[in-house]
XYZ file of N, CA, C and O in Angstrom:
724
model
N 15.234 4.543 8.817
C 16.623 4.132 9.009
C 16.998 4.561 10.406
O 16.724 5.672 10.898
N 17.722 3.624 11.147
C 18.190 3.985 12.457
C 19.210 5.278 12.498
O 19.189 5.967 13.481
N 19.912 5.344 11.453
C 20.734 6.665 11.350
C 19.927 7.842 11.148
O 19.272 7.912 10.075
N 19.906 8.818 11.985
C 19.080 9.972 11.936
C 19.372 10.878 10.607
O 18.477 11.426 10.033
N 20.675 10.909 10.157
C 20.950 11.604 9.106
C 20.338 10.975 7.840
O 19.877 11.721 7.011
N 20.357 9.766 7.741
C 19.947 9.013 6.572
C 18.303 9.100 6.753
O 17.580 9.226 5.538
N 17.710 9.003 7.847
C 16.275 9.205 8.002
C 15.937 10.617 7.462
O 14.904 10.715 6.653
N 16.629 11.654 7.877
C 16.208 13.027 7.454
C 16.472 13.036 5.920
O 15.503 13.730 5.209
N 17.441 12.446 5.390
C 17.671 12.444 3.918
C 16.508 11.774 3.152
O 16.054 12.327 2.193
N 15.998 10.666 3.823
C 14.981 9.936 3.106
C 13.639 10.797 3.225
O 12.869 10.898 2.220
N 13.407 11.485 4.270
C 12.236 12.344 4.320
C 12.287 13.373 3.361
O 11.305 13.777 2.737
N 13.606 14.101 3.294
C 13.699 15.174 2.251
C 13.445 14.633 0.752
O 12.847 15.341 -0.044
N 13.919 13.462 0.485
C 13.731 12.860 -0.805
C 12.262 12.703 -1.106
O 11.835 12.942 -2.138
N 11.645 12.108 -0.026
C 10.124 11.913 -0.268
C 9.386 13.221 -0.453
O 8.452 13.294 -1.217
N 9.773 14.296 0.202
C 9.098 15.562 0.002
C 9.365 16.056 -1.330
O 8.500 16.846 -1.876
N 10.523 15.837 -1.955
C 10.881 16.250 -3.284
C 9.889 15.483 -4.183
O 9.410 16.182 -5.122
N 9.595 14.210 -3.999
C 8.724 13.354 -4.809
C 7.390 14.008 -4.670
O 6.580 13.953 -5.586
N 6.977 14.379 -3.360
C 5.628 14.899 -3.283
C 5.563 16.174 -4.090
O 4.425 16.371 -4.804
N 6.507 16.969 -4.120
C 6.509 18.265 -4.863
C 6.335 17.964 -6.303
O 5.569 18.626 -7.050
N 7.077 16.959 -6.805
C 7.147 16.583 -8.122
C 5.812 16.059 -8.452
O 5.256 16.464 -9.593
N 5.188 15.241 -7.626
C 3.782 14.817 -7.863
C 2.828 15.886 -8.135
O 1.951 15.832 -9.037
N 2.902 16.896 -7.211
C 2.076 18.008 -7.312
C 2.318 18.763 -8.692
O 1.305 19.219 -9.430
N 3.641 18.893 -9.031
C 3.948 19.700 -10.232
C 3.441 19.014 -11.441
O 3.154 19.661 -12.500
N 3.415 17.657 -11.377
C 3.017 16.873 -12.778
C 1.524 16.529 -12.780
O 0.948 15.784 -13.462
N 0.810 16.946 -11.777
C -0.669 16.666 -11.655
C -0.941 15.333 -11.114
O -2.076 14.892 -11.160
N -0.001 14.659 -10.254
C -0.293 13.469 -9.609
C -1.254 13.610 -8.365
O -1.579 14.752 -7.990
N -1.629 12.626 -7.745
C -2.395 12.663 -6.604
C -1.959 12.192 -5.279
O -2.437 12.318 -4.244
N -0.711 11.618 -5.408
C -0.023 11.029 -4.247
C 1.382 10.519 -4.503
O 1.574 10.326 -5.669
N 1.973 9.999 -3.500
C 3.185 9.481 -3.388
C 3.251 8.141 -2.654
O 2.728 8.124 -1.409
N 3.797 7.171 -3.110
C 3.910 5.969 -2.301
C 5.261 5.937 -1.586
O 6.288 6.260 -2.265
N 5.229 5.518 -0.358
C 6.461 5.254 0.371
C 6.443 3.765 0.940
O 5.441 3.388 1.040
N 7.684 3.268 1.275
C 7.821 1.956 1.603
C 8.566 1.963 2.967
O 9.646 2.539 3.161
N 8.054 1.154 3.961
C 8.678 1.139 5.297
C 9.897 0.149 5.267
O 10.824 0.330 6.014
N 9.721 -0.717 4.428
C 10.760 -1.856 4.082
C 11.074 -2.819 5.345
O 10.678 -3.938 5.435
N 11.858 -2.270 6.299
C 12.460 -3.121 7.274
C 12.330 -2.826 8.678
O 12.107 -1.660 9.052
N 12.408 -3.736 9.546
C 12.568 -3.511 10.994
C 14.068 -3.920 11.373
O 14.359 -5.049 11.391
N 14.757 -2.928 11.383
C 16.355 -3.019 11.499
C 16.726 -3.948 12.691
O 16.213 -3.858 13.872
N 17.651 -4.786 12.498
C 18.084 -5.729 13.631
C 18.818 -4.818 14.667
O 19.343 -3.774 14.400
N 18.491 -5.137 15.959
C 19.181 -4.426 17.030
C 18.398 -3.122 17.516
O 18.840 -2.463 18.301
N 17.233 -3.009 16.881
C 16.346 -1.896 17.165
C 15.061 -2.494 17.576
O 14.483 -3.261 16.781
N 14.314 -2.023 18.770
C 13.151 -2.564 19.122
C 12.195 -2.273 18.139
O 12.108 -1.112 17.530
N 11.361 -3.244 17.788
C 10.309 -2.875 16.771
C 9.477 -1.836 17.054
O 9.010 -1.130 16.135
N 9.026 -1.695 18.365
C 8.226 -0.518 18.767
C 8.837 0.745 18.481
O 8.201 1.672 18.093
N 10.134 0.869 18.664
C 10.882 2.104 18.363
C 10.808 2.394 16.918
O 10.584 3.670 16.395
N 11.098 1.452 16.027
C 11.000 1.663 14.579
C 9.573 2.024 14.115
O 9.442 2.959 13.332
N 8.661 1.256 14.647
C 7.093 1.708 14.252
C 6.885 3.015 14.610
O 6.297 3.741 13.818
N 7.273 3.429 15.848
C 6.956 4.871 16.286
C 7.789 5.808 15.286
O 7.042 6.803 14.840
N 8.849 5.666 14.966
C 9.706 6.419 14.038
C 9.058 6.482 12.690
O 8.899 7.608 12.181
N 8.693 5.333 12.165
C 7.978 5.339 10.824
C 6.694 6.143 10.930
O 6.308 7.029 10.134
N 5.885 5.991 11.959
C 4.614 6.612 12.053
C 4.874 8.186 12.167
O 4.039 9.071 11.505
N 5.744 8.523 12.937
C 6.113 10.080 13.134
C 6.454 10.705 11.819
O 6.123 11.818 11.446
N 7.387 9.823 11.030
C 7.920 10.308 9.737
C 6.687 10.453 8.753
O 6.684 11.468 7.952
N 5.839 9.527 8.936
C 4.643 9.580 8.048
C 3.733 10.792 8.177
O 3.238 11.458 7.395
N 3.578 11.138 9.457
C 2.980 12.306 9.915
C 3.430 13.593 9.377
O 2.817 14.410 8.862
N 4.737 13.607 9.445
C 5.416 14.843 8.826
C 5.251 14.924 7.255
O 4.878 15.930 6.802
N 5.385 13.798 6.710
C 5.209 13.752 5.236
C 3.568 14.105 4.929
O 3.394 14.653 4.044
N 2.725 13.516 5.725
C 1.325 13.694 5.580
C 0.973 15.165 5.570
O 0.123 15.712 4.674
N 1.589 15.812 6.601
C 1.161 17.319 6.644
C 1.683 18.069 5.448
O 1.105 18.974 5.001
N 3.072 17.872 5.187
C 3.598 18.445 4.029
C 2.849 18.161 2.754
O 2.609 19.108 1.961
N 2.489 16.979 2.483
C 1.834 16.577 1.220
C 0.395 17.288 1.157
O -0.108 17.437 0.050
N -0.283 17.212 2.306
C -1.625 17.877 2.338
C -1.695 19.239 1.839
O -2.651 19.669 1.096
N -0.634 20.062 2.038
C -0.587 21.402 1.466
C -0.407 21.466 -0.010
O -0.747 22.449 -0.554
N 0.066 20.261 -0.581
C 0.190 20.219 -2.046
C -0.796 19.310 -2.715
O -0.654 19.004 -3.795
N -1.909 18.943 -1.901
C -2.981 18.054 -2.507
C -2.501 16.769 -2.861
O -3.157 16.032 -3.736
N -1.471 16.241 -2.210
C -1.063 14.784 -2.369
C -1.232 14.014 -1.347
O -1.118 14.361 -0.142
N -1.571 12.657 -1.502
C -1.773 11.694 -0.493
C -0.425 10.963 -0.198
O 0.174 10.491 -1.326
N -0.049 10.523 0.968
C 1.045 9.770 1.305
C 0.472 8.373 1.418
O -0.472 8.070 2.234
N 0.909 7.461 0.633
C 0.548 6.024 0.558
C 1.647 5.073 1.077
O 2.644 4.773 0.340
N 1.265 4.476 2.307
C 2.391 3.597 2.846
C 2.184 2.190 2.236
O 1.010 1.594 2.404
N 3.012 1.734 1.414
C 2.851 0.479 0.661
C 3.173 -0.663 1.733
O 4.080 -0.610 2.550
N 2.394 -1.716 1.833
C 2.578 -2.793 2.624
C 3.686 -3.608 1.957
O 3.462 -4.216 0.906
N 4.978 -3.473 2.570
C 6.088 -3.859 1.759
C 7.236 -4.385 2.573
O 7.464 -3.886 3.831
N 8.190 -5.204 2.232
C 9.369 -5.676 2.861
C 9.072 -6.405 4.067
O 8.153 -6.977 4.408
N 10.032 -6.031 5.039
C 9.988 -6.667 6.456
C 8.870 -5.983 7.147
O 8.589 -6.619 8.335
N 8.123 -5.171 6.748
C 6.931 -4.632 7.370
C 5.718 -5.041 6.751
O 4.565 -4.492 6.936
N 5.794 -6.051 5.844
C 4.626 -6.516 4.988
C 3.458 -7.204 5.718
O 2.391 -7.414 5.251
N 3.790 -7.554 6.970
C 2.489 -8.243 7.808
C 1.667 -6.970 8.192
O 2.016 -5.998 8.633
N 0.320 -7.271 8.074
C -0.593 -6.300 8.331
C -0.743 -5.771 9.798
O -0.960 -4.568 10.080
N -0.467 -6.636 10.760
C -0.538 -6.141 12.081
C 0.646 -5.073 12.423
O 0.411 -4.033 13.079
N 1.826 -5.225 11.572
C 2.774 -4.283 11.791
C 2.401 -2.957 11.058
O 2.534 -1.719 11.534
N 1.801 -3.049 9.917
C 1.334 -1.769 9.189
C 0.259 -1.102 10.159
O 0.105 0.086 10.193
N -0.728 -1.901 10.633
C -1.748 -1.290 11.581
C -1.060 -0.487 12.677
O -1.645 0.410 12.984
N -0.034 -1.142 13.237
C 0.649 -0.447 14.429
C 1.284 0.865 13.912
O 1.222 1.934 14.594
N 1.946 0.887 12.657
C 2.440 2.163 12.178
C 1.354 3.204 11.920
O 1.491 4.360 12.312
N 0.265 2.713 11.296
C -0.821 3.589 11.069
C -1.513 4.113 12.309
O -2.176 5.202 12.349
N -1.376 3.448 13.398
C -1.931 3.910 14.635
C -1.165 5.162 15.146
O -1.763 6.139 15.592
N 0.179 5.059 14.888
C 0.967 6.301 15.100
C 0.825 7.341 14.114
O 0.661 8.573 14.413
N 0.814 6.900 12.855
C 0.564 7.931 11.760
C -0.891 8.188 11.525
O -1.616 7.700 10.717
N -1.280 9.031 12.368
C -2.784 9.336 12.536
C -3.099 10.695 11.578
O -4.302 11.055 11.634
N -2.136 11.185 10.864
C -2.649 12.282 10.047
C -3.503 11.667 9.015
O -3.325 10.724 8.361
N -4.630 12.321 8.621
C -5.662 12.033 7.790
C -5.265 11.836 6.370
O -5.909 11.203 5.537
N -4.023 12.490 6.069
C -3.630 12.380 4.634
C -2.510 11.225 4.492
O -1.879 11.203 3.418
N -2.324 10.487 5.443
C -1.465 9.136 5.258
C -2.379 8.042 5.311
O -3.407 7.799 5.983
N -2.231 7.189 4.263
C -3.027 6.134 3.884
C -2.252 4.813 3.540
O -1.018 4.852 3.390
N -2.965 3.713 3.429
C -2.256 2.376 3.203
C -2.290 2.040 1.762
O -3.544 2.182 1.175
N -1.387 1.576 1.131
C -1.422 1.135 -0.312
C -1.322 -0.443 -0.101
O -0.331 -1.035 0.220
N -2.555 -1.157 -0.263
C -2.600 -2.441 -0.178
C -1.748 -3.185 -1.313
O -1.869 -2.632 -2.345
N -0.926 -4.228 -0.904
C 0.016 -4.700 -1.977
C -0.389 -6.125 -2.424
O 0.558 -6.673 -3.160
N -1.401 -6.839 -1.899
C -1.623 -8.201 -2.351
C -0.478 -9.070 -2.122
O 0.004 -9.762 -3.056
N 0.085 -9.226 -0.900
C 1.316 -9.967 -0.509
C 0.870 -11.340 0.120
O -0.306 -11.371 0.623
N 1.559 -12.405 -0.030
C 1.340 -13.525 0.621
C 1.030 -13.444 2.076
O 0.351 -14.114 2.620
N 1.819 -12.464 2.782
C 1.590 -12.263 4.209
C 0.282 -11.788 4.616
O -0.220 -11.936 5.672
N -0.610 -11.320 3.735
C -1.846 -11.012 3.820
C -2.744 -12.113 4.434
O -3.849 -11.936 5.153
N -2.252 -13.364 4.114
C -3.017 -14.424 4.363
C -2.600 -15.030 5.824
O -3.240 -16.041 6.375
N -1.611 -14.473 6.418
C -1.134 -14.901 7.809
C -1.906 -14.145 8.837
O -2.743 -13.438 8.522
N -1.597 -14.420 10.013
C -2.010 -13.640 11.199
C -3.593 -13.659 11.232
O -4.233 -12.582 11.642
N -4.187 -14.725 10.925
C -5.779 -14.737 11.009
C -6.422 -14.651 9.639
O -7.595 -14.702 9.649
N -5.653 -14.477 8.548
C -6.185 -14.555 7.233
C -6.562 -13.175 6.676
O -6.422 -12.124 7.256
N -6.981 -13.175 5.406
C -7.218 -11.983 4.622
C -8.277 -11.036 5.084
O -7.974 -9.840 5.321
N -9.344 -11.492 5.502
C -10.367 -10.636 5.966
C -9.854 -9.961 7.327
O -10.147 -8.776 7.515
N -9.345 -10.701 8.260
C -8.950 -10.209 9.514
C -7.899 -9.082 9.227
O -7.903 -7.988 9.785
N -6.808 -9.277 8.428
C -5.813 -8.401 8.031
C -6.482 -7.096 7.334
O -6.021 -5.954 7.578
N -7.396 -7.333 6.495
C -7.968 -6.213 5.656
C -8.755 -5.399 6.693
O -8.666 -4.145 6.577
N -9.364 -5.882 7.633
C -10.080 -5.067 8.715
C -9.208 -4.261 9.418
O -9.707 -3.212 9.906
N -8.018 -4.691 9.663
C -6.933 -3.880 10.430
C -6.828 -2.565 9.861
O -6.370 -1.663 10.607
N -6.977 -2.445 8.528
C -6.457 -1.252 7.619
C -7.490 -0.593 6.872
O -7.303 0.446 6.252
N -8.641 -1.239 6.770
C -9.595 -0.873 5.685
C -10.049 0.625 5.825
O -10.358 1.169 4.871
N -10.011 1.284 6.896
C -10.519 2.522 7.117
C -9.396 3.542 6.778
O -9.621 4.673 6.634
N -8.290 3.024 6.420
C -7.057 3.873 6.149
C -6.560 3.614 4.633
O -5.429 3.938 4.294
N -7.419 2.857 3.869
C -6.959 2.444 2.532
C -6.817 3.719 1.784
O -7.639 4.622 1.681
N -5.737 3.889 0.913
C -5.571 4.955 0.052
C -5.987 4.683 -1.360
O -6.794 3.819 -1.614
N -5.763 5.662 -2.302
C -6.410 5.599 -3.569
C -5.764 4.576 -4.560
O -5.900 4.532 -5.781
N -4.673 3.852 -4.119
C -3.976 2.869 -4.851
C -4.039 1.510 -4.245
O -3.596 1.499 -3.041
N -4.239 0.502 -4.863
C -4.130 -0.953 -4.441
C -3.377 -1.777 -5.643
O -3.797 -1.495 -6.724
N -2.335 -2.484 -5.232
C -1.737 -3.315 -6.065
C -2.408 -4.711 -6.121
O -2.585 -5.385 -5.209
N -2.446 -5.112 -7.506
C -2.845 -6.514 -7.647
C -1.918 -7.167 -8.722
O -1.271 -6.378 -9.554
N -1.907 -8.516 -8.819
C -1.074 -9.159 -9.739
C -1.879 -10.450 -10.177
O -2.439 -11.007 -9.438
N -1.829 -10.641 -11.554
C -2.308 -11.810 -12.148
C -3.764 -12.261 -11.546
O -3.974 -13.212 -10.840
N -4.822 -11.315 -11.909
C -6.050 -11.490 -11.389
C -6.698 -12.846 -11.596
O -7.571 -13.223 -10.797
N -6.416 -13.348 -12.727
C -6.882 -14.654 -13.114
C -6.274 -15.899 -12.555
O -6.735 -17.064 -12.746
N -5.137 -15.647 -11.770
C -4.461 -16.722 -11.190
C -5.067 -17.240 -9.922
O -6.039 -16.802 -9.448
N -4.366 -18.232 -9.417
C -4.969 -18.866 -8.047
C -4.122 -18.496 -6.945
O -4.170 -19.342 -5.868
N -3.069 -17.799 -7.107
C -2.081 -17.547 -6.002
C -2.519 -16.635 -4.930
O -1.909 -16.666 -3.825
N -3.472 -15.866 -5.121
C -3.981 -14.914 -4.260
C -5.473 -14.911 -4.318
O -6.076 -15.044 -5.325
N -6.248 -14.827 -3.213
C -7.674 -14.900 -3.177
C -8.405 -13.525 -3.602
O -8.975 -12.919 -2.791
N -8.151 -13.218 -4.924
C -8.610 -11.928 -5.279
C -10.168 -11.862 -5.254
O -10.713 -10.753 -5.086
N -10.919 -12.979 -5.535
C -12.488 -12.792 -5.424
C -12.773 -12.330 -3.919
O -13.593 -11.445 -3.822
N -12.022 -12.761 -2.949
C -12.387 -12.375 -1.537
C -11.966 -10.955 -1.355
O -12.666 -10.111 -0.781
N -10.713 -10.552 -2.016
C -10.256 -9.167 -1.785
C -11.277 -8.161 -2.542
O -11.559 -7.100 -1.869
N -11.694 -8.469 -3.742
C -12.592 -7.578 -4.451
C -13.854 -7.552 -3.594
O -14.523 -6.335 -3.469
N -14.486 -8.500 -2.981
C -15.649 -8.434 -2.108
C -15.380 -7.575 -0.906
O -16.213 -6.762 -0.578
N -14.308 -7.588 -0.252
C -13.946 -6.746 0.832
C -13.810 -5.343 0.462
O -14.155 -4.550 1.048
N -13.178 -5.136 -0.754
C -13.064 -3.720 -1.215
C -14.465 -3.111 -1.545
O -14.667 -1.902 -1.173
N -15.347 -3.887 -1.996
C -16.523 -3.425 -2.493
C -17.321 -3.150 -1.150
O -18.000 -2.206 -1.010
N -17.213 -4.044 -0.198
C -17.836 -3.842 1.017
C -17.489 -2.575 1.872
O -18.189 -1.905 2.582
N -16.103 -2.096 1.631
C -15.528 -1.087 2.259
C -15.949 0.162 1.353
O -15.437 1.351 1.711
N -16.620 0.013 0.330
C -16.953 1.116 -0.613
C -15.741 1.816 -1.158
O -15.511 2.991 -1.219
N -14.736 0.907 -1.409
C -13.475 1.521 -1.985
C -13.493 1.982 -3.229
O -14.147 1.580 -4.203
N -12.989 3.254 -3.367
C -13.153 4.037 -4.651
C -11.866 4.521 -5.201
O -11.815 5.501 -5.980
N -10.791 3.759 -4.997
C -9.427 3.990 -5.456
C -9.207 3.164 -6.696
O -10.024 2.631 -7.350
N -8.000 3.170 -7.073
C -7.465 2.504 -8.263
C -6.858 1.088 -7.982
O -6.213 0.897 -6.912
N -7.082 0.086 -8.829
C -6.453 -1.180 -8.764
C -5.325 -1.116 -9.737
O -5.695 -0.966 -10.954
N -4.109 -1.203 -9.342
C -2.930 -1.105 -10.257
C -2.450 -2.475 -10.534
O -2.017 -3.172 -9.611
N -2.393 -2.820 -11.754
C -1.787 -4.238 -12.084
C -0.197 -4.075 -11.962
O 0.377 -3.432 -12.716
N 0.453 -4.733 -11.167
C 1.698 -4.702 -10.818
C 2.244 -6.152 -11.171
O 2.320 -7.095 -10.334
N 2.491 -6.264 -12.542
C 2.913 -7.639 -13.167
C 4.424 -7.855 -12.758
O 5.262 -7.098 -12.756
N 4.768 -9.109 -12.427
C 5.937 -9.588 -12.144
C 6.830 -10.408 -13.261
O 7.618 -11.008 -13.148
N 6.025 -10.435 -14.342
C 6.413 -11.158 -15.571
C 6.625 -10.122 -16.728
O 6.095 -9.045 -16.701
N 7.318 -10.595 -17.740
C 7.276 -9.770 -19.000
C 6.815 -10.633 -20.092
O 7.526 -11.192 -20.864
N 5.415 -10.561 -20.370
C 4.733 -11.280 -21.412
C 5.278 -10.902 -22.873
O 5.603 -9.663 -23.013
N 5.208 -11.848 -23.779
C 5.718 -11.502 -25.073
C 4.687 -10.725 -25.682
O 5.014 -9.782 -26.466
N 3.429 -10.814 -25.472
C 2.393 -10.020 -26.062
C 1.625 -9.267 -24.874
O 0.774 -9.682 -24.302
N 2.220 -8.053 -24.703
C 1.809 -7.275 -23.565
C 0.279 -6.947 -23.748
O -0.468 -6.756 -22.734
N -0.100 -6.635 -24.893
C -1.543 -6.131 -25.183
C -2.414 -7.344 -24.750
O -3.432 -7.142 -24.116
N -2.145 -8.582 -25.363
C -2.959 -9.612 -24.909
C -2.959 -9.937 -23.456
O -4.091 -10.213 -22.884
N -1.822 -9.744 -22.827
C -1.711 -9.897 -21.390
C -2.612 -8.921 -20.721
O -3.408 -9.151 -19.746
N -2.641 -7.610 -21.065
C -3.453 -6.731 -20.474
C -4.990 -6.938 -20.815
O -5.741 -6.803 -19.811
N -5.258 -7.445 -22.033
C -6.660 -7.777 -22.205
C -7.151 -8.944 -21.326
O -8.249 -8.925 -20.858
N -6.252 -9.907 -21.004
C -6.529 -11.140 -20.179
C -6.697 -10.522 -18.768
O -7.804 -10.878 -18.106
N -5.970 -9.505 -18.291
C -6.219 -8.897 -16.933
C -7.521 -8.238 -16.830
O -8.248 -8.370 -15.908
N -7.830 -7.537 -17.897
C -9.146 -6.709 -17.750
C -10.312 -7.891 -17.809
O -11.245 -7.619 -17.130
N -10.201 -8.825 -18.572
C -11.315 -9.798 -18.495
C -11.348 -10.476 -17.308
O -12.454 -10.665 -16.634
N -10.197 -10.797 -16.680
C -10.231 -11.348 -15.184
C -10.864 -10.480 -14.258
O -11.567 -10.780 -13.300
N -10.555 -9.148 -14.345
C -11.148 -8.030 -13.503
C -12.659 -7.973 -13.587
O -13.447 -7.982 -12.693
N -13.041 -8.007 -14.880
C -14.500 -8.042 -15.155
C -15.187 -9.196 -14.503
O -16.383 -9.144 -14.052
N -14.686 -10.354 -14.649
C -15.115 -11.513 -14.117
C -15.124 -11.524 -12.490
O -16.347 -11.886 -11.953
N -14.264 -10.935 -11.880
C -14.209 -10.757 -10.478
C -15.405 -9.692 -10.056
O -15.983 -9.984 -9.049
N -15.631 -8.736 -10.815
C -16.658 -7.776 -10.495
C -17.946 -8.456 -10.601
O -18.849 -8.348 -9.833
N -18.093 -9.238 -11.646
C -19.419 -9.901 -11.980
C -19.771 -11.038 -10.900
O -20.921 -11.095 -10.410
N -18.767 -11.658 -10.369
C -18.943 -12.711 -9.299
C -19.288 -12.051 -7.878
O -19.774 -12.690 -6.899
N -18.810 -10.830 -7.660
C -18.962 -10.294 -6.325
C -20.071 -9.308 -6.273
O -21.064 -9.016 -6.296
């Protein structure tokens, strides 16, 4: 946030979540960069986000928690995330891939994946693995090639009537993707 008091409050809130994650046996906390505020140079915002992540990364490391920057909001383009991560060089700060439509821009999925693959965290969001809206077969191959050993989290944007059946469908789609790659 451009307002430094609000920025410090956000960092304090994130630190409280890190402490909570530690206390309940979690492994990390996801944070979102969200926007590039109007009237502020993008480079300045990217620098501020990166420095804030370094502060959080150092704090979280002492508690055994990973800071996971979700590819989200107005910062959802991977070249922006890569620029943030260039500043956020603390080894405890990672990227939470979010399977966004923007992943297909700026040169395509593979190019964007390569921008952050060495900084992927232990969580990756996926949606409707059996659908055709996102190239999950290609993403799974890229994750396997990078020897990704984190979690794929199903982040559904619908509320199916039969949740168990929907979860079973997702599991079968996941197994098909693994078999194909």
